[in-house]
Tab-separated table of C-alpha atoms in Angstrom:
chain	number	residue	atom	x	y	z
X	135	UNK	CA	59.410	-98.755	119.918
X	136	UNK	CA	60.475	-100.874	122.854
X	137	UNK	CA	58.365	-104.005	123.089
X	138	UNK	CA	58.337	-107.068	125.303
X	139	UNK	CA	57.874	-109.891	122.800
X	140	UNK	CA	58.798	-112.856	125.034
X	141	UNK	CA	55.613	-114.125	126.787
X	142	UNK	CA	57.535	-115.239	129.901
X	143	UNK	CA	59.203	-111.829	130.113
X	144	UNK	CA	55.804	-110.128	129.903
X	145	UNK	CA	54.370	-112.361	132.624
X	146	UNK	CA	57.422	-111.743	134.797
X	147	UNK	CA	57.057	-107.964	134.467
X	148	UNK	CA	53.332	-108.191	135.240
X	149	UNK	CA	54.078	-110.276	138.328
X	150	UNK	CA	56.586	-107.712	139.603
X	151	UNK	CA	54.097	-104.930	138.924
X	152	UNK	CA	51.385	-106.694	140.898
X	153	UNK	CA	53.379	-108.192	143.785
X	154	UNK	CA	56.522	-106.114	144.063
X	155	UNK	CA	60.156	-107.304	144.241
X	156	UNK	CA	60.682	-111.081	144.081
X	157	UNK	CA	63.512	-113.592	144.247
X	158	UNK	CA	64.252	-115.711	141.192
X	159	UNK	CA	63.036	-118.920	142.820
X	160	UNK	CA	59.788	-117.198	143.809
X	161	UNK	CA	59.301	-116.089	140.209
X	162	UNK	CA	59.986	-119.604	138.935
X	163	UNK	CA	57.366	-121.059	141.269
X	164	UNK	CA	54.715	-118.420	140.581
X	165	UNK	CA	55.231	-118.464	136.819
X	166	UNK	CA	55.288	-122.249	136.700
X	167	UNK	CA	58.510	-122.445	134.677
X	168	UNK	CA	61.946	-123.925	135.256
X	169	UNK	CA	64.531	-121.844	137.185
X	170	UNK	CA	66.768	-121.991	134.112
X	171	UNK	CA	64.025	-120.277	132.063
X	172	UNK	CA	63.685	-117.534	134.661
X	173	UNK	CA	67.467	-117.088	134.706
X	174	UNK	CA	67.600	-116.692	130.926
X	175	UNK	CA	64.710	-114.218	130.822
X	176	UNK	CA	65.950	-112.253	133.841
X	177	UNK	CA	69.431	-111.932	132.363
X	178	UNK	CA	67.951	-110.540	129.159
X	179	UNK	CA	65.834	-108.022	131.063
X	180	UNK	CA	68.802	-107.033	133.218
X	181	UNK	CA	70.859	-106.461	130.080
X	182	UNK	CA	68.067	-104.293	128.667
X	183	UNK	CA	67.987	-102.333	131.956
X	184	UNK	CA	64.336	-103.207	132.606
X	185	UNK	CA	65.250	-104.866	135.926
X	186	UNK	CA	67.733	-104.378	138.731
X	187	UNK	CA	68.794	-107.044	141.227
X	188	UNK	CA	69.641	-106.060	144.786
X	189	UNK	CA	70.223	-107.851	148.102
X	190	UNK	CA	67.058	-108.608	150.064
X	191	UNK	CA	67.012	-105.961	152.841
X	192	UNK	CA	65.195	-108.404	155.120
X	193	UNK	CA	68.121	-110.805	155.032
X	194	UNK	CA	71.074	-108.472	155.254
X	195	UNK	CA	73.706	-109.470	157.789
X	196	UNK	CA	72.807	-113.151	157.735
X	197	UNK	CA	75.408	-115.813	157.058
X	198	UNK	CA	75.836	-117.430	153.661
X	199	UNK	CA	75.335	-116.070	150.195
X	200	UNK	CA	72.935	-113.112	150.472
X	201	UNK	CA	69.672	-113.662	148.617
X	202	UNK	CA	68.725	-111.058	146.042
X	203	UNK	CA	65.435	-109.669	144.823
X	204	UNK	CA	64.482	-108.378	141.406
X	205	UNK	CA	63.008	-104.896	141.069
X	206	UNK	CA	61.512	-103.126	138.091
X	207	UNK	CA	63.784	-100.303	136.995
X	208	UNK	CA	62.091	-96.913	137.186
X	209	UNK	CA	62.064	-94.711	134.121
X	210	UNK	CA	61.780	-97.626	131.694
X	211	UNK	CA	59.050	-98.756	129.277
X	212	UNK	CA	57.592	-95.291	128.931
X	213	UNK	CA	54.055	-94.417	127.938
X	214	UNK	CA	52.375	-91.150	126.984
X	215	UNK	CA	48.826	-90.453	128.142
X	216	UNK	CA	46.270	-87.942	126.888
X	217	UNK	CA	42.853	-87.483	128.492
X	218	UNK	CA	40.379	-85.189	126.734
X	219	UNK	CA	37.374	-83.931	128.661
X	220	UNK	CA	34.673	-81.707	127.154
X	221	UNK	CA	36.631	-78.605	128.197
X	222	UNK	CA	40.184	-79.602	129.252
X	223	UNK	CA	43.072	-81.743	128.065
X	224	UNK	CA	45.442	-83.566	130.426
X	225	UNK	CA	48.776	-85.016	129.261
X	226	UNK	CA	51.505	-87.026	130.964
X	227	UNK	CA	54.477	-89.296	130.461
X	228	UNK	CA	54.852	-92.233	132.860
X	229	UNK	CA	57.029	-95.295	133.273
X	230	UNK	CA	55.788	-98.851	133.787
X	231	UNK	CA	55.666	-98.329	137.569
X	232	UNK	CA	53.150	-95.544	137.099
X	233	UNK	CA	55.665	-92.888	138.163
X	234	UNK	CA	54.832	-89.614	136.433
X	235	UNK	CA	57.874	-88.122	134.718
X	236	UNK	CA	56.014	-85.054	133.433
X	237	UNK	CA	52.443	-83.820	133.084
X	238	UNK	CA	50.415	-80.768	132.109
X	239	UNK	CA	46.820	-79.661	131.639
X	240	UNK	CA	45.084	-76.691	130.057
X	241	UNK	CA	41.646	-75.600	128.849
X	242	UNK	CA	40.551	-76.455	125.329
X	243	UNK	CA	40.603	-73.305	123.229
X	244	UNK	CA	39.451	-74.789	119.930
X	245	UNK	CA	37.360	-77.959	120.368
X	246	UNK	CA	37.675	-79.161	116.767
X	247	UNK	CA	39.297	-82.577	116.348
X	248	UNK	CA	42.212	-81.267	114.276
X	249	UNK	CA	43.011	-78.419	116.677
X	250	UNK	CA	42.906	-80.603	119.802
X	251	UNK	CA	45.056	-83.345	118.272
X	252	UNK	CA	47.616	-80.877	116.943
X	253	UNK	CA	47.768	-79.267	120.376
X	254	UNK	CA	48.239	-82.477	122.394
X	255	UNK	CA	50.760	-83.959	119.959
X	256	UNK	CA	52.885	-80.828	120.312
X	257	UNK	CA	52.611	-81.003	124.110
X	258	UNK	CA	53.804	-84.630	124.159
X	259	UNK	CA	56.653	-83.805	121.752
X	260	UNK	CA	57.773	-80.949	124.035
X	261	UNK	CA	57.680	-83.223	127.088
X	262	UNK	CA	59.768	-85.848	125.302
X	263	UNK	CA	62.339	-83.222	124.358
X	264	UNK	CA	62.514	-81.887	127.921
X	265	UNK	CA	63.061	-85.422	129.240
X	266	UNK	CA	65.665	-86.218	126.596
X	267	UNK	CA	63.509	-89.050	125.232
X	268	UNK	CA	62.522	-90.105	121.724
X	269	UNK	CA	59.543	-92.097	120.362
X	270	UNK	CA	61.733	-95.222	120.371
X	271	UNK	CA	61.689	-95.119	124.185
X	272	UNK	CA	57.893	-95.501	124.297
X	273	UNK	CA	55.513	-98.435	124.213
X	274	UNK	CA	53.030	-95.990	122.753
X	275	UNK	CA	50.583	-93.172	123.397
X	276	UNK	CA	47.181	-93.756	124.977
X	277	UNK	CA	44.279	-91.414	124.262
X	278	UNK	CA	41.104	-91.408	126.324
X	279	UNK	CA	37.883	-89.420	126.197
X	280	UNK	CA	34.182	-89.944	126.961
X	281	UNK	CA	32.133	-92.000	124.552
X	282	UNK	CA	31.445	-95.537	123.396
X	283	UNK	CA	33.129	-97.922	121.010
X	284	UNK	CA	31.323	-98.521	117.751
X	285	UNK	CA	33.129	-101.215	115.798
X	286	UNK	CA	35.676	-102.616	118.205
X	287	UNK	CA	38.273	-101.822	120.872
X	288	UNK	CA	40.972	-99.327	119.891
X	289	UNK	CA	39.258	-98.817	116.526
X	290	UNK	CA	36.353	-96.385	116.636
X	291	UNK	CA	34.573	-94.180	119.114
X	292	UNK	CA	31.349	-92.231	119.402
X	293	UNK	CA	32.512	-89.046	121.135
X	294	UNK	CA	29.087	-87.961	122.345
X	295	UNK	CA	30.538	-85.318	124.667
X	296	UNK	CA	32.686	-83.884	121.876
X	297	UNK	CA	29.992	-83.161	119.254
X	298	UNK	CA	32.394	-81.614	116.748
X	299	UNK	CA	34.461	-84.806	116.549
X	300	UNK	CA	34.142	-87.475	113.889
X	301	UNK	CA	33.749	-91.164	114.593
X	302	UNK	CA	37.440	-91.760	115.099
X	303	UNK	CA	39.342	-94.550	113.404
X	304	UNK	CA	42.543	-94.764	115.438
X	305	UNK	CA	44.875	-95.878	112.660
X	306	UNK	CA	43.591	-93.257	110.221
X	307	UNK	CA	42.787	-90.324	112.508
X	308	UNK	CA	45.029	-90.522	115.576
X	309	UNK	CA	48.236	-92.298	114.607
X	310	UNK	CA	49.234	-89.648	112.081
X	311	UNK	CA	49.817	-87.136	114.888
X	312	UNK	CA	52.407	-89.260	116.737
X	313	UNK	CA	55.619	-91.093	115.881
X	314	UNK	CA	54.673	-94.081	118.034
X	315	UNK	CA	51.852	-96.637	118.296
X	316	UNK	CA	48.576	-95.066	119.391
X	317	UNK	CA	45.858	-96.801	121.422
X	318	UNK	CA	42.473	-95.465	122.383
X	319	UNK	CA	39.935	-96.468	125.042
X	320	UNK	CA	37.087	-94.526	126.546
X	321	UNK	CA	37.436	-92.771	129.890
X	322	UNK	CA	35.859	-95.500	132.040
X	323	UNK	CA	37.884	-98.405	130.693
X	324	UNK	CA	41.193	-96.553	130.710
X	325	UNK	CA	40.528	-95.416	134.297
X	326	UNK	CA	39.887	-99.055	135.173
X	327	UNK	CA	43.293	-100.006	133.746
X	328	UNK	CA	44.993	-97.384	135.913
X	329	UNK	CA	43.231	-98.782	138.968
X	330	UNK	CA	44.283	-102.307	138.018
X	331	UNK	CA	47.936	-101.422	137.367
X	332	UNK	CA	48.565	-98.768	140.014
X	333	UNK	CA	45.581	-98.347	142.319
X	334	UNK	CA	43.186	-99.961	144.779
X	335	UNK	CA	42.680	-103.108	142.708
X	336	UNK	CA	46.274	-104.095	141.950
X	337	UNK	CA	45.920	-107.391	143.794
X	338	UNK	CA	42.437	-108.309	142.555
X	339	UNK	CA	41.837	-110.966	139.924
X	340	UNK	CA	38.231	-109.934	139.307
X	341	UNK	CA	36.690	-106.512	139.859
X	342	UNK	CA	34.330	-104.061	138.218
X	343	UNK	CA	34.712	-100.330	137.818
X	344	UNK	CA	31.926	-97.731	137.834
X	345	UNK	CA	32.886	-94.370	136.337
X	346	UNK	CA	30.777	-91.373	137.413
X	347	UNK	CA	31.741	-88.297	135.420
X	348	UNK	CA	29.566	-86.274	133.042
X	349	UNK	CA	28.164	-89.633	131.996
X	350	UNK	CA	28.098	-93.058	133.602
X	351	UNK	CA	30.426	-95.734	132.282
X	352	UNK	CA	31.964	-98.956	133.424
X	353	UNK	CA	34.549	-101.657	132.944
X	354	UNK	CA	35.207	-105.199	134.107
X	355	UNK	CA	38.404	-107.107	134.832
X	356	UNK	CA	38.108	-110.895	134.613
X	357	UNK	CA	41.091	-113.085	135.538
X	358	UNK	CA	43.314	-110.017	135.620
X	359	UNK	CA	42.379	-109.002	132.074
X	360	UNK	CA	40.262	-106.104	130.937
X	361	UNK	CA	37.141	-107.685	129.484
X	362	UNK	CA	36.027	-105.760	126.394
X	363	UNK	CA	33.569	-108.129	124.782
X	364	UNK	CA	32.989	-108.450	121.048
X	365	UNK	CA	32.870	-104.750	120.165
X	366	UNK	CA	34.636	-103.196	123.117
X	367	UNK	CA	31.335	-102.275	124.774
X	368	UNK	CA	31.319	-104.759	127.642
X	369	UNK	CA	30.320	-103.443	131.078
X	370	UNK	CA	28.744	-100.226	129.779
X	371	UNK	CA	26.687	-99.946	132.944
X	372	UNK	CA	25.108	-96.639	131.944
X	373	UNK	CA	23.003	-98.426	129.328
X	374	UNK	CA	21.124	-100.228	132.105
X	375	UNK	CA	19.249	-96.988	132.845
X	376	UNK	CA	16.412	-96.136	130.425
X	377	UNK	CA	16.828	-92.851	128.562
X	378	UNK	CA	13.373	-91.818	129.719
X	379	UNK	CA	14.533	-91.709	133.340
X	380	UNK	CA	17.374	-89.875	135.112
X	381	UNK	CA	20.549	-91.821	135.790
X	382	UNK	CA	23.263	-91.190	138.401
X	383	UNK	CA	25.730	-89.118	136.413
X	384	UNK	CA	27.404	-85.734	136.530
X	385	UNK	CA	25.221	-84.403	133.738
X	386	UNK	CA	22.108	-85.476	135.638
X	387	UNK	CA	23.443	-83.774	138.792
X	388	UNK	CA	24.009	-80.498	136.932
X	389	UNK	CA	20.551	-80.639	135.363
X	390	UNK	CA	18.997	-81.387	138.758
X	391	UNK	CA	20.751	-78.432	140.409
X	392	UNK	CA	19.744	-76.059	137.628
X	393	UNK	CA	16.141	-77.207	137.930
X	394	UNK	CA	16.362	-76.313	141.622
X	395	UNK	CA	17.556	-72.797	140.763
X	396	UNK	CA	21.278	-73.389	141.368
X	397	UNK	CA	23.106	-72.263	138.226
X	398	UNK	CA	26.145	-74.516	137.760
X	399	UNK	CA	27.608	-75.397	134.357
X	400	UNK	CA	30.542	-77.649	135.285
X	401	UNK	CA	31.177	-80.260	137.949
X	402	UNK	CA	34.371	-78.435	138.925
X	403	UNK	CA	32.304	-75.322	139.681
X	404	UNK	CA	30.177	-76.966	142.391
X	405	UNK	CA	31.154	-74.969	145.456
X	406	UNK	CA	31.258	-75.939	149.113
X	407	UNK	CA	28.141	-73.881	149.675
X	408	UNK	CA	26.281	-75.849	147.006
X	409	UNK	CA	27.496	-79.138	148.497
X	410	UNK	CA	25.834	-78.179	151.780
X	411	UNK	CA	22.502	-77.576	150.039
X	412	UNK	CA	19.621	-79.934	150.867
X	413	UNK	CA	19.241	-80.408	147.110
X	414	UNK	CA	22.549	-82.305	147.116
X	415	UNK	CA	21.130	-84.598	149.801
X	416	UNK	CA	18.037	-85.158	147.676
X	417	UNK	CA	20.072	-86.036	144.576
X	418	UNK	CA	22.449	-88.293	146.522
X	419	UNK	CA	19.547	-90.204	148.042
X	420	UNK	CA	18.136	-90.915	144.600
X	421	UNK	CA	21.552	-91.753	143.113
X	422	UNK	CA	22.404	-94.065	145.999
X	423	UNK	CA	19.238	-96.091	145.381
X	424	UNK	CA	20.054	-96.343	141.675
X	425	UNK	CA	23.675	-97.328	142.338
X	426	UNK	CA	22.657	-99.953	144.881
X	427	UNK	CA	20.571	-101.601	142.186
X	428	UNK	CA	23.529	-101.398	139.812
X	429	UNK	CA	25.858	-102.971	142.391
X	430	UNK	CA	23.343	-105.765	142.894
X	431	UNK	CA	23.275	-106.408	139.133
X	432	UNK	CA	27.076	-106.400	138.961
X	433	UNK	CA	27.325	-108.764	141.934
X	434	UNK	CA	24.895	-111.201	140.325
X	435	UNK	CA	26.445	-111.156	136.855
X	436	UNK	CA	30.193	-110.679	137.395
X	437	UNK	CA	30.628	-111.816	141.029
X	438	UNK	CA	33.660	-109.530	141.468
X	439	UNK	CA	35.868	-109.256	144.523
X	440	UNK	CA	35.503	-105.460	144.485
X	441	UNK	CA	33.494	-102.730	142.820
X	442	UNK	CA	35.585	-99.580	142.482
X	443	UNK	CA	33.934	-96.188	142.033
X	444	UNK	CA	35.804	-93.379	140.324
X	445	UNK	CA	35.129	-90.323	138.220
X	446	UNK	CA	34.805	-86.578	138.405
X	447	UNK	CA	32.035	-85.978	140.905
X	448	UNK	CA	33.041	-83.837	143.915
X	449	UNK	CA	34.741	-85.846	146.669
X	450	UNK	CA	32.034	-85.160	149.310
X	451	UNK	CA	29.404	-86.649	146.973
X	452	UNK	CA	31.533	-89.748	146.370
X	453	UNK	CA	32.055	-90.104	150.131
X	454	UNK	CA	28.330	-89.877	150.801
X	455	UNK	CA	27.395	-92.364	148.067
X	456	UNK	CA	29.978	-94.967	149.067
X	457	UNK	CA	29.152	-94.660	152.754
X	458	UNK	CA	25.544	-95.477	151.959
X	459	UNK	CA	26.421	-98.338	149.616
X	460	UNK	CA	28.790	-99.919	152.135
X	461	UNK	CA	26.255	-99.500	154.915
X	462	UNK	CA	23.837	-101.671	152.980
X	463	UNK	CA	26.002	-103.758	150.670
X	464	UNK	CA	23.898	-105.391	147.941
X	465	UNK	CA	23.142	-109.039	148.593
X	466	UNK	CA	23.674	-111.499	145.769
X	467	UNK	CA	20.094	-112.514	145.044
X	468	UNK	CA	18.725	-115.154	147.408
X	469	UNK	CA	21.971	-117.088	147.430
X	470	UNK	CA	24.197	-116.889	150.496
X	471	UNK	CA	27.380	-115.338	149.103
X	472	UNK	CA	30.060	-112.845	150.014
X	473	UNK	CA	29.067	-109.498	148.491
X	474	UNK	CA	31.770	-107.472	146.733
X	475	UNK	CA	33.635	-104.826	148.665
X	476	UNK	CA	32.848	-101.330	147.415
X	477	UNK	CA	35.888	-99.039	147.310
X	478	UNK	CA	36.888	-95.586	146.113
X	479	UNK	CA	39.257	-95.489	143.158
X	480	UNK	CA	42.713	-94.049	143.844
X	481	UNK	CA	43.828	-92.933	140.389
X	482	UNK	CA	40.847	-91.028	138.964
X	483	UNK	CA	42.060	-87.576	140.029
X	484	UNK	CA	44.640	-87.795	137.255
X	485	UNK	CA	42.680	-89.284	134.353
X	486	UNK	CA	45.695	-88.953	132.065
X	487	UNK	CA	47.218	-91.884	134.006
X	488	UNK	CA	44.366	-94.034	132.734
X	489	UNK	CA	45.195	-93.073	129.161
X	490	UNK	CA	48.887	-93.802	129.766
X	491	UNK	CA	47.973	-97.195	131.225
X	492	UNK	CA	46.588	-98.395	127.880
X	493	UNK	CA	49.947	-98.784	126.051
X	494	UNK	CA	51.471	-100.296	129.200
X	495	UNK	CA	48.692	-102.859	129.332
X	496	UNK	CA	48.759	-103.657	125.635
X	497	UNK	CA	52.561	-103.695	125.527
X	498	UNK	CA	52.954	-106.244	128.325
X	499	UNK	CA	49.938	-108.470	127.702
X	500	UNK	CA	48.402	-110.400	124.856
X	501	UNK	CA	45.248	-108.509	123.971
X	502	UNK	CA	43.178	-107.579	120.966
X	503	UNK	CA	44.511	-104.341	119.482
């Protein structure tokens, strides 16, 4: 496995991911280290082919020694990602820039844990072969699916939407299917990582993520780190809604439509005709009120710069909900404060990118594994 063990090297890579190409002096200033330290680390990363150094295009043709900028090399520090929904699996291989080198998806034929894991491990192995890569080229494999952590991050999961699955211990149950380190986070938190590394929140130090899929989940980034809490259950915003009442989720939407006589089993099956139904307006009005209260709670407790909304609801429903929330942005209690900006997530259409983001995040940052 390729691993960035030097803390300064990790911070340098993170800085280039977040801010793009930089000159060495800029890196020295932003990292708060001596230029000689940056030179030593950069030379090591150049030798390992993680970086390339090229003339600054904005200063070409000027007199004197041309300044150069450091770029992350594409195709390096690879990660595999597997997202498992209740009825489909999505797989991909990406590099540290988030560029997808290969990907595939297909329906789940046998939903048992053993069958799904055997299937996805074979898919990843085939993709590696086709790319001419081996497990040694990878930081690891990230696996994501709906559910909640039980005993701690990356350790155990209650797969409530996969009823035939056991409570999964990563080291015992998942790692045996792959010849590389395996990391696991639920769908909301892995999607948040993808948004932080590659999406609408790349430049934010503090933001929260609301995941609207079959269920309702969440995640929080504090000081540019995914905040998991003691047991990995931090920012589980769905638990704020009592079980005795409906909550704004895909499952609730499907139940609501079926109660209104519109037979729909899956979110992907909601047609354009259904989206024009007045029942959709009725559900969106209720969900918008619930989500406004949630945004108010998030603003008061986390005080984020942004709240990103992602998930698997149809795009027109997301557009309607966010238009309403931005039209009446939640105030922060009675205190005069700048409310968070509410934005649409960019990366949620390919949830496998969220899974692939987990090894990239763990491999380049100090975090609890």
